[in-house]
CSV table of C-alpha atoms and ligand atoms in Angstrom, one decimal:
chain,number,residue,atom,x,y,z
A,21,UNK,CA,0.0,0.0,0.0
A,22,UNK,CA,1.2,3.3,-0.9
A,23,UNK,CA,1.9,5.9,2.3
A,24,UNK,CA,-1.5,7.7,2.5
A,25,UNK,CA,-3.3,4.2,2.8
A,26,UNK,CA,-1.0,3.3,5.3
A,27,UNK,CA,-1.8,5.9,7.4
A,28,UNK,CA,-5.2,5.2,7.5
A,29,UNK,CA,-5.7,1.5,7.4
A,30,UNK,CA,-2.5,0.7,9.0
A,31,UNK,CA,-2.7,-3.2,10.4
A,32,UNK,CA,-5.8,-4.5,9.3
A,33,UNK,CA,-4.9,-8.0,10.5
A,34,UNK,CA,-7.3,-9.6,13.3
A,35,UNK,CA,-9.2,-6.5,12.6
A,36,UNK,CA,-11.8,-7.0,9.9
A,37,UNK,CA,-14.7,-7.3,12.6
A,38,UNK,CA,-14.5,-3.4,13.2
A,39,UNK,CA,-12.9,-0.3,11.4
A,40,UNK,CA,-9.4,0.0,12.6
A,41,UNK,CA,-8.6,2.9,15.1
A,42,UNK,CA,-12.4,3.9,16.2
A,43,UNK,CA,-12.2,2.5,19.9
A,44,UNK,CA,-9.5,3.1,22.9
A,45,UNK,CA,-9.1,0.6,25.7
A,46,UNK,CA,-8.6,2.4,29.0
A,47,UNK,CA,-7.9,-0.8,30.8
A,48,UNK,CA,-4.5,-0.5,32.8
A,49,UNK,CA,-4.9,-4.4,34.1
A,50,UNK,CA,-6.3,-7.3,32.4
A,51,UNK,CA,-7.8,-10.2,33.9
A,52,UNK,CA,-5.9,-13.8,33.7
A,53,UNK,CA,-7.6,-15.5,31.8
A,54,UNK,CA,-5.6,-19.2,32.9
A,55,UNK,CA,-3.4,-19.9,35.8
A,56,UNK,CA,0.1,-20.0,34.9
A,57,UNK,CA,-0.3,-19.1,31.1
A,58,UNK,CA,0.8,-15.6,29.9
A,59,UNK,CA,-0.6,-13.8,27.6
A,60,UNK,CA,-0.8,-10.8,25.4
A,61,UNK,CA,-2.3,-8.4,28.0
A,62,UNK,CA,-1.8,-8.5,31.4
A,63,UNK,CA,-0.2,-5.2,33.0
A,64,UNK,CA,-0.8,-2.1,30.2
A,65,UNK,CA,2.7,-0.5,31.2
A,66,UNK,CA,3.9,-3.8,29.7
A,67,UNK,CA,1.6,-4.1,26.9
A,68,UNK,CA,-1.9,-2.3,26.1
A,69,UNK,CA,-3.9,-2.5,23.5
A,70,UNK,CA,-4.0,1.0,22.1
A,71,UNK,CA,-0.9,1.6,22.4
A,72,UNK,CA,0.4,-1.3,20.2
A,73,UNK,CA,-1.9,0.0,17.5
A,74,UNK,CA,0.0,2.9,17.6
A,75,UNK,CA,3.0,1.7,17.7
A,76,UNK,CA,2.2,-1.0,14.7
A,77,UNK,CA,1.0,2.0,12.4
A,78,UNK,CA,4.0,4.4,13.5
A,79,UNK,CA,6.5,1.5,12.3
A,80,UNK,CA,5.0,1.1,9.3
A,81,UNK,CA,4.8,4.4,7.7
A,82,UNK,CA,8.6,4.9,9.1
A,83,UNK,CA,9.4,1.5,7.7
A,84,UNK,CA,10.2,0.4,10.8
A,85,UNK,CA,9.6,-3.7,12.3
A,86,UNK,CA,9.6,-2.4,15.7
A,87,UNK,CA,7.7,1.0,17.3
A,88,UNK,CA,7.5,2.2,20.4
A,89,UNK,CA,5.5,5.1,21.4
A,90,UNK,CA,5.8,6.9,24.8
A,91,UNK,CA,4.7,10.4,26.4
A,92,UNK,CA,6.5,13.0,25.0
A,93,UNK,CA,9.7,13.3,22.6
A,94,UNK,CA,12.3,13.7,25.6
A,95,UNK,CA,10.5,10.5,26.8
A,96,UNK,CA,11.3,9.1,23.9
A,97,UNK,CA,15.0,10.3,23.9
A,98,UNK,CA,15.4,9.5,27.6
A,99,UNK,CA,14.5,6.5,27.6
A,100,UNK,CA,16.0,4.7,24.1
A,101,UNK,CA,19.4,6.9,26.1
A,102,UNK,CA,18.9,3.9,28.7
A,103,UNK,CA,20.6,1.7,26.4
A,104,UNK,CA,23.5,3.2,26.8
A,105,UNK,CA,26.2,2.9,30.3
A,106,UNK,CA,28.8,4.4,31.9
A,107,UNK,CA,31.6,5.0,29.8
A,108,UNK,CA,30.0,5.2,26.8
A,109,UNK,CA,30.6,8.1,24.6
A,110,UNK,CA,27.9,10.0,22.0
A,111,UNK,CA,28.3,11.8,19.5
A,112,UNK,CA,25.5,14.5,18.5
A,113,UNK,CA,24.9,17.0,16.5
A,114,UNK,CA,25.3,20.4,17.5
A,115,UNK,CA,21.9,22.5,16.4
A,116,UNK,CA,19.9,19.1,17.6
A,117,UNK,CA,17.1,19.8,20.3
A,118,UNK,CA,18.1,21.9,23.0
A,119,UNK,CA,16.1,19.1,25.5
A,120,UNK,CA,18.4,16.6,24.0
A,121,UNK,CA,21.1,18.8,24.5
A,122,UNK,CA,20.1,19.3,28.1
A,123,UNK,CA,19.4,15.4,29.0
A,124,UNK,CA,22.7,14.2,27.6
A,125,UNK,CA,25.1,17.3,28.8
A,126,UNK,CA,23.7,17.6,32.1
A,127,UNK,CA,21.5,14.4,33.2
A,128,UNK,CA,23.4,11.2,31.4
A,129,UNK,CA,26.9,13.2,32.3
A,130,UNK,CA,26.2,12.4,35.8
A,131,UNK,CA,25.8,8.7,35.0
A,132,UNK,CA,29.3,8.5,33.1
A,133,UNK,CA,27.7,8.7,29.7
A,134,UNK,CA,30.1,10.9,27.6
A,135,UNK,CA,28.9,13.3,24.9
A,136,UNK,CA,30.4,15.1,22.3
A,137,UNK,CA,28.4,18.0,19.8
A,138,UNK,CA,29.3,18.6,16.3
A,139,UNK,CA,28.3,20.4,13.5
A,140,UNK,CA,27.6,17.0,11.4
A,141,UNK,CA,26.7,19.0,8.2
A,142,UNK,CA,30.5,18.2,7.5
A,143,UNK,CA,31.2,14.6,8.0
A,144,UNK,CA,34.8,15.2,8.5
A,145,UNK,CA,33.6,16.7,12.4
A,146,UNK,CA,31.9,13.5,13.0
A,147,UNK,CA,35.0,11.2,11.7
A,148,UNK,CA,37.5,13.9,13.8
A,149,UNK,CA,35.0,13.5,17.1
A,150,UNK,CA,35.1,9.3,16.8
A,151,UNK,CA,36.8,7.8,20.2
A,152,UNK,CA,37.8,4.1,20.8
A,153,UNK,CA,34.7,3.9,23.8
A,154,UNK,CA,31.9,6.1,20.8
A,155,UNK,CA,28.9,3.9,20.6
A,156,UNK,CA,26.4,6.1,18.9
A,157,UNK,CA,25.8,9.5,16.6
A,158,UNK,CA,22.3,11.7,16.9
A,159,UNK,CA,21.3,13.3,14.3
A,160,UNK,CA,18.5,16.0,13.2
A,161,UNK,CA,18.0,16.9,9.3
A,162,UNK,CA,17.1,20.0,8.6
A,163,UNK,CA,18.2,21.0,11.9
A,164,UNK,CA,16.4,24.3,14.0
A,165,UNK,CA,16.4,26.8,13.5
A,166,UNK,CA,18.8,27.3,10.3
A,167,UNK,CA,17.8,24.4,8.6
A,168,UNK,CA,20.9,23.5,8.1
A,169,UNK,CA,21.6,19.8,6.2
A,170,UNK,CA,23.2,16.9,7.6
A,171,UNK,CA,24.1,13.6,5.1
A,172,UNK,CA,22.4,10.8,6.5
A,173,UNK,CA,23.7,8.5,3.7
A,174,UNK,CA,27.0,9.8,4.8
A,175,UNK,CA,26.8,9.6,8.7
A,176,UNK,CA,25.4,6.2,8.1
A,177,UNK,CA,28.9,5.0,6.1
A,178,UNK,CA,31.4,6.6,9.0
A,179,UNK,CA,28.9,5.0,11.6
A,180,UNK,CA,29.0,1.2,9.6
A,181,UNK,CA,33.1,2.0,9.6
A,182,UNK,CA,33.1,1.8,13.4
A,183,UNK,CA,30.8,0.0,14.3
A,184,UNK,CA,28.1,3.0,15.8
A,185,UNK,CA,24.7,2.7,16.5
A,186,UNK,CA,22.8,5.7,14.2
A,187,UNK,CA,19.9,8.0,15.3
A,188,UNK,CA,17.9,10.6,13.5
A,189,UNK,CA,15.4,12.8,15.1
A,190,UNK,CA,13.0,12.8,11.8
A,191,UNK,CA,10.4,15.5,13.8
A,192,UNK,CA,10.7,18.2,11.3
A,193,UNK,CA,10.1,15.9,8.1
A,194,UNK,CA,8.3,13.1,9.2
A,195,UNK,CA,8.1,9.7,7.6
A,196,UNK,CA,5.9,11.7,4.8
A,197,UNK,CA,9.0,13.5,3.5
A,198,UNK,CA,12.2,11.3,4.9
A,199,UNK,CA,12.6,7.8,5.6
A,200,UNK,CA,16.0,7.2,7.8
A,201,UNK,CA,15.6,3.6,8.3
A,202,UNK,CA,15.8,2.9,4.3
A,203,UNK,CA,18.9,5.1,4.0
A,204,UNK,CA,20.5,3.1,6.8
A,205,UNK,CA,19.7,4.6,10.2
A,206,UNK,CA,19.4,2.3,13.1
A,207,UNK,CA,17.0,3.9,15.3
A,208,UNK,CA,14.6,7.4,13.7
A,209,UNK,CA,12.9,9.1,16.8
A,210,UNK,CA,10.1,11.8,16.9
A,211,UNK,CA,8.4,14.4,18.9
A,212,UNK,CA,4.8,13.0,18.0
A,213,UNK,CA,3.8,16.5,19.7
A,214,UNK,CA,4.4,18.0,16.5
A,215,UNK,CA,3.5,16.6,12.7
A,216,UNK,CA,2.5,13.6,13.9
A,217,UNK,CA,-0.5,14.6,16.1
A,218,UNK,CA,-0.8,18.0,14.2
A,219,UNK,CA,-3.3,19.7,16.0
A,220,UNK,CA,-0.9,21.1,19.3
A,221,UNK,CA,-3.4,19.0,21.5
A,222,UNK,CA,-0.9,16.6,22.7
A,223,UNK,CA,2.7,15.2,23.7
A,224,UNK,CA,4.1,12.3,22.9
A,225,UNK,CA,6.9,10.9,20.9
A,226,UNK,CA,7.9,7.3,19.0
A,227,UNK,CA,11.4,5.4,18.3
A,228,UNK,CA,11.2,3.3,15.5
A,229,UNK,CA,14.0,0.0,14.7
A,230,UNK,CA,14.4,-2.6,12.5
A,231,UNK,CA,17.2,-4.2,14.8
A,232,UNK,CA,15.7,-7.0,17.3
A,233,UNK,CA,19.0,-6.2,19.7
A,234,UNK,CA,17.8,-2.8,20.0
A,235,UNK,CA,14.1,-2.6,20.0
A,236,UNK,CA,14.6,-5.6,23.0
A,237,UNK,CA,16.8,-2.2,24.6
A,238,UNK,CA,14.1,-0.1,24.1
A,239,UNK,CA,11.0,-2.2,25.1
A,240,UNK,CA,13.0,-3.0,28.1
A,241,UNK,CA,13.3,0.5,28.9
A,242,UNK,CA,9.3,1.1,28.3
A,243,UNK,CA,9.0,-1.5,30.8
A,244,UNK,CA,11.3,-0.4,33.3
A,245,UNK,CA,11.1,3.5,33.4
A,246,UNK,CA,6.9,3.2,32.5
A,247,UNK,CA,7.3,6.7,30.7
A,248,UNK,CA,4.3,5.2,28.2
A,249,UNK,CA,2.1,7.3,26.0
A,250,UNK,CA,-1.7,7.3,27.6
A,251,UNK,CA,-4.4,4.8,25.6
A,252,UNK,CA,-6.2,8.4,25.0
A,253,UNK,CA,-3.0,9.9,23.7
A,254,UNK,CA,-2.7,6.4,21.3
A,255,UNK,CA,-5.7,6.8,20.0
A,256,UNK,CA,-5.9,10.8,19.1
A,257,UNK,CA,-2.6,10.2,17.4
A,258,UNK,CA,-4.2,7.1,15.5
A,259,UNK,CA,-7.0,9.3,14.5
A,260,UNK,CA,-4.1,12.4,13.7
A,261,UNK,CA,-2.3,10.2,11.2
A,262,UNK,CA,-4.7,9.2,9.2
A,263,UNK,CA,-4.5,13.0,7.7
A,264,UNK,CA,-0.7,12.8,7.8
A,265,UNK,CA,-0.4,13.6,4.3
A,266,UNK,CA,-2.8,16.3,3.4
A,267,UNK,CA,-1.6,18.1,6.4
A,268,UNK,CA,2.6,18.2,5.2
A,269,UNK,CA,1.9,19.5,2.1
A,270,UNK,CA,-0.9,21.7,2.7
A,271,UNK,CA,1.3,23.4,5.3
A,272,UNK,CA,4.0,22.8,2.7
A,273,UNK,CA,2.4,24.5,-0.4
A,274,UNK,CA,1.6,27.6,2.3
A,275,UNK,CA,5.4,27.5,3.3
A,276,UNK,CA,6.6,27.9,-0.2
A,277,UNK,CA,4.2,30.4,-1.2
A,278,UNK,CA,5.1,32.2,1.9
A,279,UNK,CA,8.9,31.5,1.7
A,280,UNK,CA,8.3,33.8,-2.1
A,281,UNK,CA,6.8,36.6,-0.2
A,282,UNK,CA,9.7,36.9,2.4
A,283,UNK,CA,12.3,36.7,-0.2
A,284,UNK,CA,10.5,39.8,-1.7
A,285,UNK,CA,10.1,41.6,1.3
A,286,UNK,CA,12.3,44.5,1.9
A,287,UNK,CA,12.0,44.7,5.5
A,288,UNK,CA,13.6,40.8,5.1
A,289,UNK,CA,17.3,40.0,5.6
A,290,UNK,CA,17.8,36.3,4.7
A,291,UNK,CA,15.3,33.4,4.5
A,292,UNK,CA,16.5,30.1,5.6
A,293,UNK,CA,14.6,26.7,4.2
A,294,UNK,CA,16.2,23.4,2.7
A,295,UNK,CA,15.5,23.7,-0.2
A,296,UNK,CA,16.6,26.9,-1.4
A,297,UNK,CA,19.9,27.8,-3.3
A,298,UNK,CA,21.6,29.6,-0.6
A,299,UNK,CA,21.0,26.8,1.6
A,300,UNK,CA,24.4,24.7,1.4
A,301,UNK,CA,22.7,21.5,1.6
A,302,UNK,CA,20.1,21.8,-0.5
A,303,UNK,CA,21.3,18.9,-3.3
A,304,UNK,CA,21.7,16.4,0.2
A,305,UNK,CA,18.4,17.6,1.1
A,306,UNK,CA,16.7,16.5,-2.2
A,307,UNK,CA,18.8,13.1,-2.2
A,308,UNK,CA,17.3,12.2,1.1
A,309,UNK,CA,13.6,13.9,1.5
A,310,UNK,CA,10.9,14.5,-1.3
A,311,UNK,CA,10.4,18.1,-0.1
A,312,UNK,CA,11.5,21.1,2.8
A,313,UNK,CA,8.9,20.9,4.9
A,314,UNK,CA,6.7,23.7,6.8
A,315,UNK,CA,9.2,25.1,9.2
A,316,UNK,CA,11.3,28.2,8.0
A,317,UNK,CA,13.1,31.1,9.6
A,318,UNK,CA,13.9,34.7,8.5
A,319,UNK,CA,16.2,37.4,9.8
A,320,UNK,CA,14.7,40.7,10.0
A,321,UNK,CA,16.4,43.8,8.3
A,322,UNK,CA,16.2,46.2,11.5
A,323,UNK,CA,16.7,44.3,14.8
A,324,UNK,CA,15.0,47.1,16.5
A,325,UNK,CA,12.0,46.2,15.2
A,326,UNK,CA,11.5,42.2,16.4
A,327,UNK,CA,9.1,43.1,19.5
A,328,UNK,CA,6.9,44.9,17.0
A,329,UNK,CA,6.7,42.4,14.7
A,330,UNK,CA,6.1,39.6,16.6
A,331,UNK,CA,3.0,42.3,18.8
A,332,UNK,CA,1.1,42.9,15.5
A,333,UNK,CA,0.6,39.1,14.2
A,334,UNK,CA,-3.0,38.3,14.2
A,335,UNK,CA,-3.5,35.1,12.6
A,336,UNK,CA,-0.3,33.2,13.4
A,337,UNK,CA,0.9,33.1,17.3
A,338,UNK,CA,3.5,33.6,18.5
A,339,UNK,CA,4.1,30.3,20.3
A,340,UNK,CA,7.2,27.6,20.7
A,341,UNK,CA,6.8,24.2,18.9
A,342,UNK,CA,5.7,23.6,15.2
A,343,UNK,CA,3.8,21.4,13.2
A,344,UNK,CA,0.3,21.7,14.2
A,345,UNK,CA,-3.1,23.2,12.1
A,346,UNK,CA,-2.1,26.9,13.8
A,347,UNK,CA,1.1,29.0,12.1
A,348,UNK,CA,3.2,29.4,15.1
A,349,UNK,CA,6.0,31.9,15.3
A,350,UNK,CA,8.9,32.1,17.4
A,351,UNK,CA,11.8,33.9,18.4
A,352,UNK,CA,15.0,31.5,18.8
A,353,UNK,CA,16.9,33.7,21.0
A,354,UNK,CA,14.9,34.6,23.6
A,355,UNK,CA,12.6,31.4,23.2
A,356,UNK,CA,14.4,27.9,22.1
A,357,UNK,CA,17.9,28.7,22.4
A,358,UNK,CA,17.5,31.2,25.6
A,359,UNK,CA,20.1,29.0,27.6
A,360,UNK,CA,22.3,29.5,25.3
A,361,UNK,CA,25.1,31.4,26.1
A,362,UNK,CA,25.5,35.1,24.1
A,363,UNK,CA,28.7,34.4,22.2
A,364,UNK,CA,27.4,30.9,21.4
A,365,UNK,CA,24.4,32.5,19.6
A,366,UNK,CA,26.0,35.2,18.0
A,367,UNK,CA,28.9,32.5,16.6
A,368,UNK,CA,25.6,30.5,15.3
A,369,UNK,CA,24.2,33.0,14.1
A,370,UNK,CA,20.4,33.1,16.1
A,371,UNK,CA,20.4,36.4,16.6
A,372,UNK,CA,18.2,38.6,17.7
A,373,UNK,CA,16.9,39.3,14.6
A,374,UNK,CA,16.2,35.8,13.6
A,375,UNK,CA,12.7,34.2,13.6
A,376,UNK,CA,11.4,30.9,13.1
A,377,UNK,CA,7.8,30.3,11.1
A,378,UNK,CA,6.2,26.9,11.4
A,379,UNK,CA,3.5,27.0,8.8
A,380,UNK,CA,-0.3,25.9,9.4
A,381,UNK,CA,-3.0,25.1,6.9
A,382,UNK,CA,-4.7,28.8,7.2
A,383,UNK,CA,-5.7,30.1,3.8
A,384,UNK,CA,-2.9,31.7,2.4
A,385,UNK,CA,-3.9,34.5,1.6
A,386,UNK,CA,-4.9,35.8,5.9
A,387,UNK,CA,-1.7,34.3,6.4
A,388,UNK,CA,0.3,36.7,3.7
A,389,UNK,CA,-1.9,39.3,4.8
A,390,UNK,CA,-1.1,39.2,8.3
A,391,UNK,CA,2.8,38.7,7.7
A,392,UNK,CA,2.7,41.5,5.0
A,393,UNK,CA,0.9,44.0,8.0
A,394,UNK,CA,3.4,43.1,10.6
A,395,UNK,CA,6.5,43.2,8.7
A,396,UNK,CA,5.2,46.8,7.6
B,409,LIG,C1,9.8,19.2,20.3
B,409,LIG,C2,11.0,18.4,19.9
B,409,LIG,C3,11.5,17.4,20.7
B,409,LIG,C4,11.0,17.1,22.1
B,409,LIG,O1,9.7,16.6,22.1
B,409,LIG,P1,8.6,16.9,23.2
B,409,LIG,O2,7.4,16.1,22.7
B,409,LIG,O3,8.4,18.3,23.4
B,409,LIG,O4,9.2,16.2,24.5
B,409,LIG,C5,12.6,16.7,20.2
B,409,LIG,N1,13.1,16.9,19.0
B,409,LIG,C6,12.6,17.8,18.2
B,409,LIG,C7,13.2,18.0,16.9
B,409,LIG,C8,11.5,18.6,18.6
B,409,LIG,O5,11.1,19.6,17.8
């Protein structure tokens, strides 16, 4: 079946007596049904019912053999991390997720886990960065908010080399637009808070394998930590994907109509997207994903005027996170990167004047409006 019928009839098997994905099962015990005979329910942090619906349709449209969902995308992160032990060292990109950032450098530190940030849009970092104890590279392409492009092809042939365990953080394309797992990645991970639910309703997040030895790592870490998406949360995202399609390219088609109107705007610096010519990795890009995406970011001509911009959108909100029905608009410096220390941003380049779109599905023509009154 071709992706969009994926998404909505996802595992029809054992399933023909209802349609698939119209009921959630609550249950957080199940009764035994024979003494001293498991079976497929019995404790839901172990197994539940909604959840491996889920988790069945999220590996197939990634791909995948094995999903796993859980309750948010640091869940997610945290716990496939658990796979890991002391003296182990990680390599990561350096503009990944500044919560990944945060539960490596400052909660797995304090466990031994080692971890060392690159900027893996030039391979040559990543091969430079390898140690004897490296076990595994992280990887977000297009990463935030510069949507700048790392190789995965190539990250997965330095990783094969040395024998490294590959993961890709897929939350700004989802499987729609990039498939790491058939280019070679080990393990693809998401925010499901974003695309995949769509609607900023909920937070979750999925890892998705097509290695036994790992997916036993992560379902072992379900079990253990319990940091489980809820059977309500299973099934709004069951219901969320079956529009997976129309929504990435209807916010798509808005983004690249939008991205024109920035480029012709002369309060507008620079536009930053995947796919466009001044964007370095733009031929990578096209290798590996059938389009940019709905997220873009734009540095304002006159810094002075960022605060007024961002107090005279109407339509879009100003908001952190991306990937939903609404436009959101953010302001990197003060908003996702605030941690970050001064120099660091300046040397990166999120300045003050820098700000991040995630496109909706309005009509295009409020959102153009709106954008074209606040830039004015
Ligand atoms: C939002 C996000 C995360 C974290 O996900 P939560 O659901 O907020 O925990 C991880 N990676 C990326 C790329 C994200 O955008």
């Amino acid at each position: 079946m071709k992706f969009e019928t994926r998404t909505i009839h996802g595992i029809k098997e054992g399933k023909k007596e209802r349609l698939w994905g119209t009921s959630v099962d609550f249950a957080s015990t199940f009764p035994v049904k024979e003494f001293g005979v498991t079976q497929e329910f019995e404790y839901s942090r172990v197994s539940a019912p909604t959840r491996n619906d889920v988790e069945a349709l999220l590996a197939n449209l990634e791909n995948g053999k094995y999903g796993f969902a859980f309750s948010s995308g640091m869940a997610t992160t945290t716990s496939v991390f658990t796979m890991f032990e002391a003296g182990d060292h990680i390599i990561l990109g350096i503009d990944i997720y500044g919560g990944t950032y945060r539960i490596l450098h400052d909660v797995y530190s304090k466990f031994g886990v080692e971890s060392t940030f690159v900027d893996t849009t030039d391979l040559e970092n990543i091969r430079k960065a390898i140690k004897p104890n490296t076990k595994a590279i992280l990887i977000e392409t297009p990463s935030n908010p510069l949507l700048d492009v790392t190789d995965i092809r190539g990250v997965v042939e330095i990783a094969k080399e040395h024998n490294l365990i590959t993961i890709a953080d897929n939350t700004f394309m989802t499987p729609y637009l990039q498939r790491p797992l058939d280019l070679g990645i080990d393990i693809v991970i998401h925010s499901a808070t974003k695309f995949l639910s769509g609607h900023h309703d909920l937070l979750a997040g999925v890892a998705v394998t097509n290695n036994e030895e790992i997916a036993e790592k992560i379902k072992f870490s379900q079990v253990a930590a319990g940091a489980l998406i809820s059977p309500f949360d299973s099934w709004l995202l069951i219901r969320s994907l079956k529009t997976l399609k129309l929504r990435v390219e209807a916010a798509q088609k808005n983004t690249e109509k939008l991205i024109e109107f920035f480029q012709n705007h002369d309060a507008v610096d620079k536009v930053y997207y995947p796919t466009l010519d001044s964007n370095k990795g733009k031929a990578i890009h096209e290798s590996q994903a059938s389009g940019g995406g709905s997220v873009f970011s734009f540095k304002l001509k006159d810094d002075t005027k960022v605060k007024k911009f961002f107090e005279s959108l109407n339509v879009a909100i100003f908001a952190a996170s991306l990937g939903g029905a609404e436009t959101l608009v953010t302001h990197p410096s003060t908003i996702t990167h605030a941690e970050m220390p001064d120099e660091e941003k300046e040397a990166r380049g999120f300045t003050n004047s820098l700000i991040r779109i995630a496109v909706g599905f309005e009509n295009i023509d409020d959102l153009i409006a709106d954008f074209d009154n606040a830039l004015k």
